[in-house]
Coordinates of C-alpha atoms and ligand atoms in Angstrom, one line a residue:
Chain A
X19 CA 49.4 107.7 157.2
X20 CA 48.8 106.8 153.9
X21 CA 44.6 106.6 154.3
X22 CA 44.7 110.0 153.2
X23 CA 46.5 109.6 150.1
X24 CA 44.4 106.5 149.4
X25 CA 41.2 108.5 150.2
X26 CA 42.6 111.4 147.5
X27 CA 42.8 108.1 145.1
X28 CA 39.4 106.8 146.0
X29 CA 37.8 110.4 145.3
X30 CA 39.3 110.5 141.7
X31 CA 37.5 107.0 141.0
X32 CA 34.5 108.1 142.6
X33 CA 34.1 111.4 140.9
X34 CA 34.9 109.4 137.1
X35 CA 32.5 106.6 138.0
X36 CA 29.7 109.3 138.8
X37 CA 30.6 111.0 135.4
X38 CA 30.3 108.3 133.6
X39 CA 26.7 107.5 135.1
X40 CA 26.1 111.1 135.0
X41 CA 25.6 111.1 138.6
X42 CA 24.8 114.7 140.5
X43 CA 25.5 113.5 143.9
X44 CA 26.6 110.6 145.6
X45 CA 24.9 109.5 148.5
X46 CA 26.7 106.4 149.9
X47 CA 30.3 105.0 149.1
X48 CA 30.6 101.3 150.1
X49 CA 34.0 100.2 150.3
X50 CA 35.3 96.5 151.5
X51 CA 38.5 96.6 153.2
X52 CA 40.3 93.1 154.6
X53 CA 42.1 92.7 158.1
X54 CA 45.7 92.0 155.5
X55 CA 44.8 95.1 153.4
X56 CA 47.6 97.2 154.8
X57 CA 44.7 100.2 155.8
X58 CA 43.1 100.8 158.9
X59 CA 39.2 101.6 158.3
X60 CA 38.8 104.2 160.9
X61 CA 41.8 105.9 159.8
X62 CA 40.0 106.0 156.5
X63 CA 37.1 106.9 158.2
X64 CA 38.7 109.8 159.4
X65 CA 40.5 110.8 156.2
X66 CA 37.3 110.9 154.2
X67 CA 35.6 114.2 154.8
X68 CA 39.1 115.7 154.1
X69 CA 39.2 114.3 150.8
X70 CA 35.9 114.7 149.8
X71 CA 35.6 118.4 150.6
X72 CA 34.2 120.3 147.7
X73 CA 33.6 117.4 145.5
X74 CA 30.4 115.3 144.3
X75 CA 31.1 113.1 147.1
X76 CA 30.9 115.8 149.6
X77 CA 27.7 114.8 151.7
X78 CA 28.2 111.0 151.0
X79 CA 28.2 108.1 153.5
X80 CA 31.1 106.0 153.6
X81 CA 30.1 102.3 155.0
X82 CA 33.0 100.2 155.2
X83 CA 32.6 96.3 155.5
X84 CA 34.8 94.3 157.1
X85 CA 36.0 91.3 155.2
X86 CA 36.7 87.7 156.8
X87 CA 40.1 86.4 156.9
X88 CA 40.3 83.3 155.3
X89 CA 43.0 80.8 153.5
X90 CA 42.9 78.2 151.5
X91 CA 45.5 75.2 152.1
X92 CA 46.5 73.2 148.9
X93 CA 47.1 70.0 150.7
X94 CA 43.9 69.7 152.5
X95 CA 41.6 71.4 149.5
X96 CA 40.0 73.1 152.3
X97 CA 39.2 76.8 153.4
X98 CA 39.7 77.7 157.2
X99 CA 39.4 80.9 159.1
X100 CA 42.7 82.7 159.9
X101 CA 44.4 85.6 162.1
X102 CA 46.4 88.0 160.5
X103 CA 49.6 86.9 162.2
X104 CA 48.6 83.6 161.8
X105 CA 47.8 82.5 158.2
X106 CA 48.2 78.5 158.4
X107 CA 45.8 75.8 157.7
X108 CA 43.3 75.3 160.3
X109 CA 43.1 71.9 159.4
X110 CA 46.6 70.7 159.1
X111 CA 48.7 73.5 160.7
X112 CA 50.6 73.8 157.4
X113 CA 51.9 77.0 155.9
X114 CA 51.5 76.6 152.3
X115 CA 48.1 78.4 152.4
X116 CA 46.8 81.3 149.9
X117 CA 45.0 83.8 151.1
X118 CA 41.4 83.9 149.6
X119 CA 39.5 86.7 151.4
X120 CA 41.1 89.3 153.9
X121 CA 43.8 91.4 151.7
X122 CA 41.1 93.3 149.9
X123 CA 41.1 97.1 149.7
X124 CA 37.7 97.6 147.5
X125 CA 35.5 100.4 146.3
X126 CA 32.5 97.8 146.2
X127 CA 29.3 100.1 145.4
X128 CA 27.8 103.7 145.0
X129 CA 24.8 105.0 145.6
X130 CA 24.2 107.8 143.3
X131 CA 21.6 110.4 142.5
X132 CA 21.1 111.3 138.7
X133 CA 20.6 114.3 137.0
X134 CA 16.6 114.0 136.2
X135 CA 16.1 112.7 139.8
X136 CA 17.8 115.6 141.3
X137 CA 16.1 117.8 139.0
X138 CA 12.3 116.5 139.8
X139 CA 13.1 116.0 143.7
X140 CA 14.2 112.3 143.7
X141 CA 11.2 110.7 141.8
X142 CA 11.1 107.2 140.9
X143 CA 11.6 107.6 137.2
X144 CA 14.4 105.6 135.5
X145 CA 16.8 108.2 134.3
X146 CA 19.1 106.3 131.5
X147 CA 18.3 108.6 129.1
X148 CA 19.7 111.8 129.7
X149 CA 22.0 112.1 126.6
X150 CA 22.2 115.9 126.3
X151 CA 21.7 117.0 129.4
X152 CA 24.6 119.3 131.0
X153 CA 26.8 117.9 133.2
X154 CA 27.0 119.5 136.7
X155 CA 29.5 117.2 138.5
Chain B
X10 CA 40.3 101.6 133.8
X11 CA 40.5 98.8 135.8
X12 CA 36.9 97.7 135.6
X13 CA 37.7 96.2 132.4
X14 CA 40.8 94.5 133.1
X15 CA 39.4 92.5 136.1
X16 CA 42.3 92.7 138.1
X17 CA 40.7 93.6 141.3
X18 CA 38.6 90.6 140.8
X19 CA 40.0 87.9 143.5
X20 CA 38.7 84.5 144.6
X21 CA 37.2 86.5 147.7
X22 CA 35.0 88.7 145.8
X23 CA 34.3 86.7 142.5
X24 CA 31.1 85.6 143.6
X25 CA 29.9 89.5 144.3
X26 CA 30.0 90.2 140.4
X27 CA 27.0 87.8 139.6
X28 CA 25.4 88.7 142.5
X29 CA 23.3 92.1 142.0
X30 CA 24.5 92.9 138.3
X31 CA 26.1 96.0 137.4
X32 CA 23.2 98.1 138.3
X33 CA 20.6 97.7 141.0
X34 CA 17.5 100.1 141.9
X35 CA 17.6 100.6 145.6
X36 CA 14.7 101.5 147.5
X37 CA 15.0 105.5 147.9
X38 CA 14.6 105.7 143.6
X39 CA 18.4 106.0 143.7
X40 CA 20.7 104.1 141.8
X41 CA 23.5 101.6 142.8
X42 CA 26.3 100.9 140.8
X43 CA 28.6 97.6 141.7
X44 CA 32.1 98.7 141.1
X45 CA 34.6 96.4 142.5
X46 CA 37.7 98.3 141.7
X47 CA 40.5 98.2 144.1
X48 CA 41.3 101.1 145.9
X49 CA 45.1 101.1 144.8
X50 CA 44.2 100.6 140.9
X51 CA 45.7 104.1 139.7
X52 CA 48.7 103.0 141.5
X53 CA 48.9 99.2 140.1
X54 CA 48.5 100.8 136.8
X55 CA 51.4 102.9 137.2
X56 CA 53.2 100.3 138.8
X57 CA 52.8 97.8 135.8
X58 CA 53.9 100.9 133.4
X59 CA 57.2 101.1 135.5
X60 CA 57.9 97.4 135.1
X61 CA 57.8 98.1 131.4
X62 CA 60.4 100.6 131.9
X63 CA 62.5 97.8 133.9
X64 CA 61.7 95.5 131.3
X65 CA 62.9 97.6 128.4
X66 CA 66.0 98.4 130.0
X67 CA 66.4 94.3 131.5
X68 CA 66.9 95.7 134.9
X69 CA 65.9 93.8 138.2
X70 CA 64.0 95.9 140.5
X71 CA 64.3 95.4 144.1
X72 CA 62.2 97.2 146.9
X73 CA 63.8 97.3 150.2
X74 CA 61.8 97.9 153.3
X75 CA 62.3 98.2 156.8
X76 CA 61.7 100.3 160.0
X77 CA 63.6 103.3 160.0
X78 CA 67.3 102.6 161.0
X79 CA 67.2 98.9 160.2
X80 CA 70.2 99.4 158.0
X81 CA 69.0 99.7 154.3
X82 CA 71.5 102.3 153.4
X83 CA 74.7 100.5 155.1
X84 CA 73.4 97.1 153.0
X85 CA 73.4 99.0 149.9
X86 CA 76.5 100.7 150.5
X87 CA 78.1 96.9 151.4
X88 CA 76.9 95.7 148.3
X89 CA 77.6 98.2 146.2
X90 CA 81.2 97.6 147.4
X91 CA 81.3 94.1 147.3
X92 CA 79.4 93.8 143.9
X93 CA 80.3 97.2 142.0
X94 CA 83.0 95.3 139.8
X95 CA 80.6 92.6 138.7
X96 CA 77.0 94.2 138.4
X97 CA 75.9 97.7 138.0
X98 CA 74.1 99.1 140.4
X99 CA 71.5 102.0 140.6
X100 CA 69.7 103.2 143.7
X101 CA 66.4 105.3 144.2
X102 CA 66.1 106.7 147.8
X103 CA 62.9 107.5 149.1
X104 CA 63.1 109.7 152.3
X105 CA 61.1 112.1 154.4
X106 CA 63.6 115.2 154.1
X107 CA 67.4 115.0 153.3
X108 CA 69.4 113.7 150.5
X109 CA 71.6 112.2 153.0
X110 CA 71.1 108.5 151.7
X111 CA 71.9 109.2 147.8
X112 CA 74.9 111.1 149.0
X113 CA 75.9 108.0 150.6
X114 CA 75.5 105.7 147.4
X115 CA 76.9 108.3 145.1
X116 CA 79.8 108.2 147.3
X117 CA 80.1 104.3 146.6
X118 CA 80.3 105.5 143.1
X119 CA 76.7 104.2 141.9
X120 CA 74.1 106.4 140.5
X121 CA 71.5 107.5 143.0
X122 CA 68.3 109.6 143.0
X123 CA 66.4 110.9 146.0
X124 CA 62.8 111.1 146.0
X125 CA 62.1 113.5 149.1
X126 CA 58.6 112.6 150.2
X127 CA 57.8 115.5 152.2
X128 CA 55.2 114.5 154.9
X129 CA 54.4 111.0 153.1
X130 CA 55.1 107.9 154.9
X131 CA 55.8 105.6 151.9
X132 CA 56.8 105.6 148.0
X133 CA 54.3 105.2 145.5
X134 CA 54.3 103.9 141.9
X135 CA 54.2 107.5 140.8
X136 CA 56.8 109.0 142.5
X137 CA 59.0 106.0 141.6
X138 CA 57.9 107.1 137.9
X139 CA 58.9 110.4 138.3
X140 CA 62.6 109.3 139.7
X141 CA 62.7 106.8 137.0
X142 CA 62.9 109.5 134.2
X143 CA 65.8 111.4 136.1
X144 CA 68.1 108.0 136.3
X145 CA 69.3 106.6 133.5
X146 CA 68.6 102.6 133.5
X147 CA 71.0 102.0 130.5
X148 CA 73.4 99.1 131.3
X149 CA 71.9 98.6 135.0
X150 CA 71.9 95.3 136.4
X151 CA 70.1 96.1 139.7
X152 CA 67.9 98.7 140.6
X153 CA 67.0 99.2 144.3
X154 CA 64.6 101.4 145.7
X155 CA 65.1 101.9 149.4
X156 CA 61.8 102.7 150.6
X157 CA 60.8 105.1 153.4
X158 CA 61.7 103.5 156.8
X159 CA 58.2 102.3 157.9
X160 CA 56.9 99.2 158.5
X161 CA 53.2 99.7 157.6
X162 CA 52.6 102.3 154.6
X163 CA 55.1 100.9 152.3
X164 CA 53.6 97.4 152.1
X165 CA 50.3 98.7 150.7
X166 CA 51.7 100.1 147.4
X167 CA 53.3 98.1 144.5
X168 CA 56.2 100.4 142.5
X169 CA 56.8 97.7 140.0
X170 CA 59.4 96.2 141.6
X171 CA 60.4 92.4 140.9
X172 CA 61.3 91.8 144.6
X173 CA 60.5 92.9 148.1
X174 CA 63.2 92.7 150.6
X175 CA 62.4 93.2 154.3
X176 CA 65.0 94.2 156.5
X177 CA 64.5 93.5 160.3
X178 CA 67.4 94.4 162.6
X179 CA 68.4 92.5 165.4
X180 CA 67.4 95.6 168.0
X181 CA 64.0 95.6 166.9
X182 CA 63.1 92.6 168.5
X183 CA 61.9 88.9 166.9
X184 CA 58.3 89.5 166.9
X185 CA 58.2 92.1 164.4
X186 CA 56.8 89.9 161.8
X187 CA 53.7 88.9 163.6
X188 CA 53.2 92.7 164.6
X189 CA 53.4 93.9 160.6
X190 CA 51.9 91.1 159.2
X191 CA 51.3 93.1 155.6
X192 CA 54.5 93.6 155.4
X193 CA 56.1 90.3 156.2
X194 CA 53.9 88.3 154.4
X195 CA 54.4 89.2 151.1
X196 CA 57.9 89.8 151.5
X197 CA 60.1 87.7 149.1
X198 CA 63.0 87.9 151.5
X199 CA 63.9 88.4 154.8
X200 CA 67.2 89.8 155.9
X201 CA 67.8 89.9 159.7
X202 CA 70.5 92.3 159.8
X203 CA 73.2 93.9 162.1
X204 CA 74.0 90.6 163.6
X205 CA 77.1 91.6 165.0
X206 CA 75.1 93.1 167.8
X207 CA 73.3 89.3 168.6
X208 CA 76.3 88.8 170.9
X209 CA 75.0 91.6 173.1
X210 CA 71.2 91.4 172.6
X211 CA 70.2 87.9 174.6
X212 CA 66.4 88.6 173.4
X213 CA 66.5 88.4 169.8
X214 CA 66.3 84.8 168.7
X215 CA 66.6 84.2 164.9
X216 CA 64.8 81.0 165.3
X217 CA 61.8 82.9 166.3
X218 CA 61.5 85.4 164.1
X219 CA 61.4 83.0 161.3
X220 CA 58.9 81.1 162.8
X221 CA 56.9 84.7 162.7
X222 CA 57.6 84.5 159.3
X223 CA 56.4 81.1 158.8
X224 CA 53.5 81.5 160.5
X225 CA 52.3 84.0 158.0
X226 CA 52.7 81.6 155.5
X227 CA 55.2 83.0 153.4
X228 CA 58.2 80.8 152.5
X229 CA 60.7 83.4 151.9
X230 CA 64.6 82.6 152.6
X231 CA 65.5 84.0 155.8
X232 CA 69.2 85.5 155.9
X233 CA 71.1 87.0 158.8
X234 CA 73.9 89.3 158.2
X235 CA 76.0 92.2 159.1
X236 CA 76.6 95.1 156.7
X237 CA 79.1 96.2 159.0
X238 CA 81.3 93.4 159.6
X239 CA 80.6 91.4 156.4
X240 CA 79.4 88.4 157.9
X241 CA 76.8 86.2 156.0
X242 CA 77.0 88.8 153.5
X243 CA 77.7 86.0 150.6
X244 CA 74.5 84.6 150.8
X245 CA 72.9 87.9 150.2
X246 CA 75.1 88.4 147.4
X247 CA 74.8 85.0 145.9
X248 CA 71.0 85.6 146.2
X249 CA 71.5 88.6 143.7
X250 CA 73.8 87.4 141.3
X251 CA 71.1 84.2 141.1
X252 CA 68.4 86.3 140.7
X253 CA 70.0 89.0 138.3
X254 CA 70.8 85.7 136.1
X255 CA 67.3 84.3 136.1
X256 CA 65.6 87.6 135.6
X257 CA 68.1 88.1 132.3
X258 CA 67.1 84.6 130.9
X259 CA 63.7 85.2 131.5
X260 CA 63.4 88.5 129.8
X261 CA 65.6 87.1 126.8
X262 CA 63.0 84.2 126.4
X263 CA 60.2 86.9 126.7
X264 CA 61.4 89.2 123.8
X265 CA 59.6 92.7 125.4
X266 CA 58.7 95.7 123.6
X267 CA 60.3 98.8 124.5
X268 CA 58.3 101.3 125.5
X269 CA 58.0 104.5 123.6
X270 CA 60.0 107.5 125.6
X271 CA 57.4 110.0 124.3
X272 CA 54.2 108.3 126.1
X273 CA 51.6 110.2 127.6
X274 CA 50.7 110.2 131.3
X275 CA 47.5 110.9 132.1
X276 CA 47.2 109.7 135.7
X277 CA 46.9 112.4 138.1
X278 CA 48.7 112.0 141.6
X279 CA 47.6 113.4 145.0
X280 CA 49.6 113.6 148.0
X281 CA 49.2 114.7 151.5
Ligands
GTP29 N1 76.0 97.0 164.7 C1 75.7 97.4 163.2 N2 75.2 98.8 162.9 C2 74.9 98.8 161.7 C3 74.8 97.9 160.8 N3 74.1 98.5 159.4 C4 73.9 99.4 159.9 N4 74.0 100.0 161.1 C5 74.0 101.3 162.0 O1 72.6 101.7 162.0 C6 72.0 103.2 161.7 C7 71.3 103.2 160.3 O2 71.7 102.4 159.5 P1 71.2 102.9 157.9 O3 71.9 102.3 156.9 O4 71.2 104.2 158.0 O5 69.6 102.7 158.2 P2 68.3 103.0 157.5 O6 67.7 101.8 157.3 O7 69.1 103.1 156.0 O8 67.6 103.9 158.0 P3 66.9 105.3 157.1 O9 67.1 105.2 155.8 O10 66.9 106.4 158.0 O11 65.5 104.3 157.4 C8 73.6 103.7 161.3 O12 74.3 104.1 162.7 C9 74.4 102.3 160.8 O13 75.6 102.6 161.4 C10 75.5 96.7 161.1 O14 75.4 95.5 160.5 N5 75.8 96.4 162.5
MG30 MG1 68.6 104.8 154.5
ZN31 ZN1 45.7 71.9 155.1
ZN32 ZN1 56.8 106.7 132.0

């Protein structure tokens, strides 16, 4: 079960980005996972609360977007859909193909609450200028 | 770290970079930040660092992966016996608990470091790096990393190796590549092991195993061998000789910079 260690790594990434963005809270974490990434989305979702406990993303919602599996064939100069155990060209059946989508394991997007927003109860003000505010993350 | 080097931008996701811009405002008044960073970026950076270690010593690193008991350690024992006078071999052994495999290698006269992974079902680049500081690479031609016996987890973690070699013993069934595509699509060489047992196993057809690998769009060579009886070992040993020679030629052409032994490591490492 490597999903838990991947989740701990994810938490490091999230904490770092949240600090860079001066966020006080991570509301949503969006991942993109392909069927050839080697991680099981369900196991990842299961491991997430364990890894997130006590951190800035403790209450965040984890959203996992499945990526389609597509291959590119040099001979046909064309893309086609594929299955994890059949990565052949959908046009000529050849095996000199390359996966163009479906092996990714990405942190795609974070939804954050910044310091000022939190302080004034989630107002709509832009909060790019909080240079000297204390870090609470 | 990774947001600048672009190592996660693949053909499949490149368009996403252009779509929303880095920052987009969401309806609730919160900020959405586009990241597009690989979940294993810390591991991948460590793997690149490991590769620097290998390059600094001109050693070819090979990651051996298979199910538990497919014959990884037996293959290493036979390989060290056959090539011991010709090529200098070192081994990093990954195992859940014991020192047994490293001891088997040392008994054959090659240096070996055991990484006890505890409950972890795979090696990652940090664990290998840790072992690298315990095993002298000086004078080695080949460093084998015997991964934890597991066809799933090890496939996701780059260790800095130059080649992945996947073993499939004939007792496991010729449909394994179809069941574990992540492992078998990215391996550089497939070894069908324990071929001495083929005579008594009428349901394993090497041709079927090969077809399953080709279905994964993997053109890797496939050798059938028996570490115990020695049959088929020659093709494997020649492959090693060729790749070591090729690697040394490529390195000589590249002129790599040696890495500072006092370099700082700033990555944290979590493990369950
Ligand atoms: N018949 C036969 N048995 C073999 C051969 N190679 C290995 N074995 C046997 O298979 C069993 C497992 O071999 P190992 O070399 O320990 O396998 P391994 O992949 O290193 O195992 P783990 O490290 O535990 O995953 C042992 O009982 C070996 O004697 C072979 O070529 N032929
Ligand atoms: Mg072993
Ligand atoms: Zn084609
Ligand atoms: Zn180092």
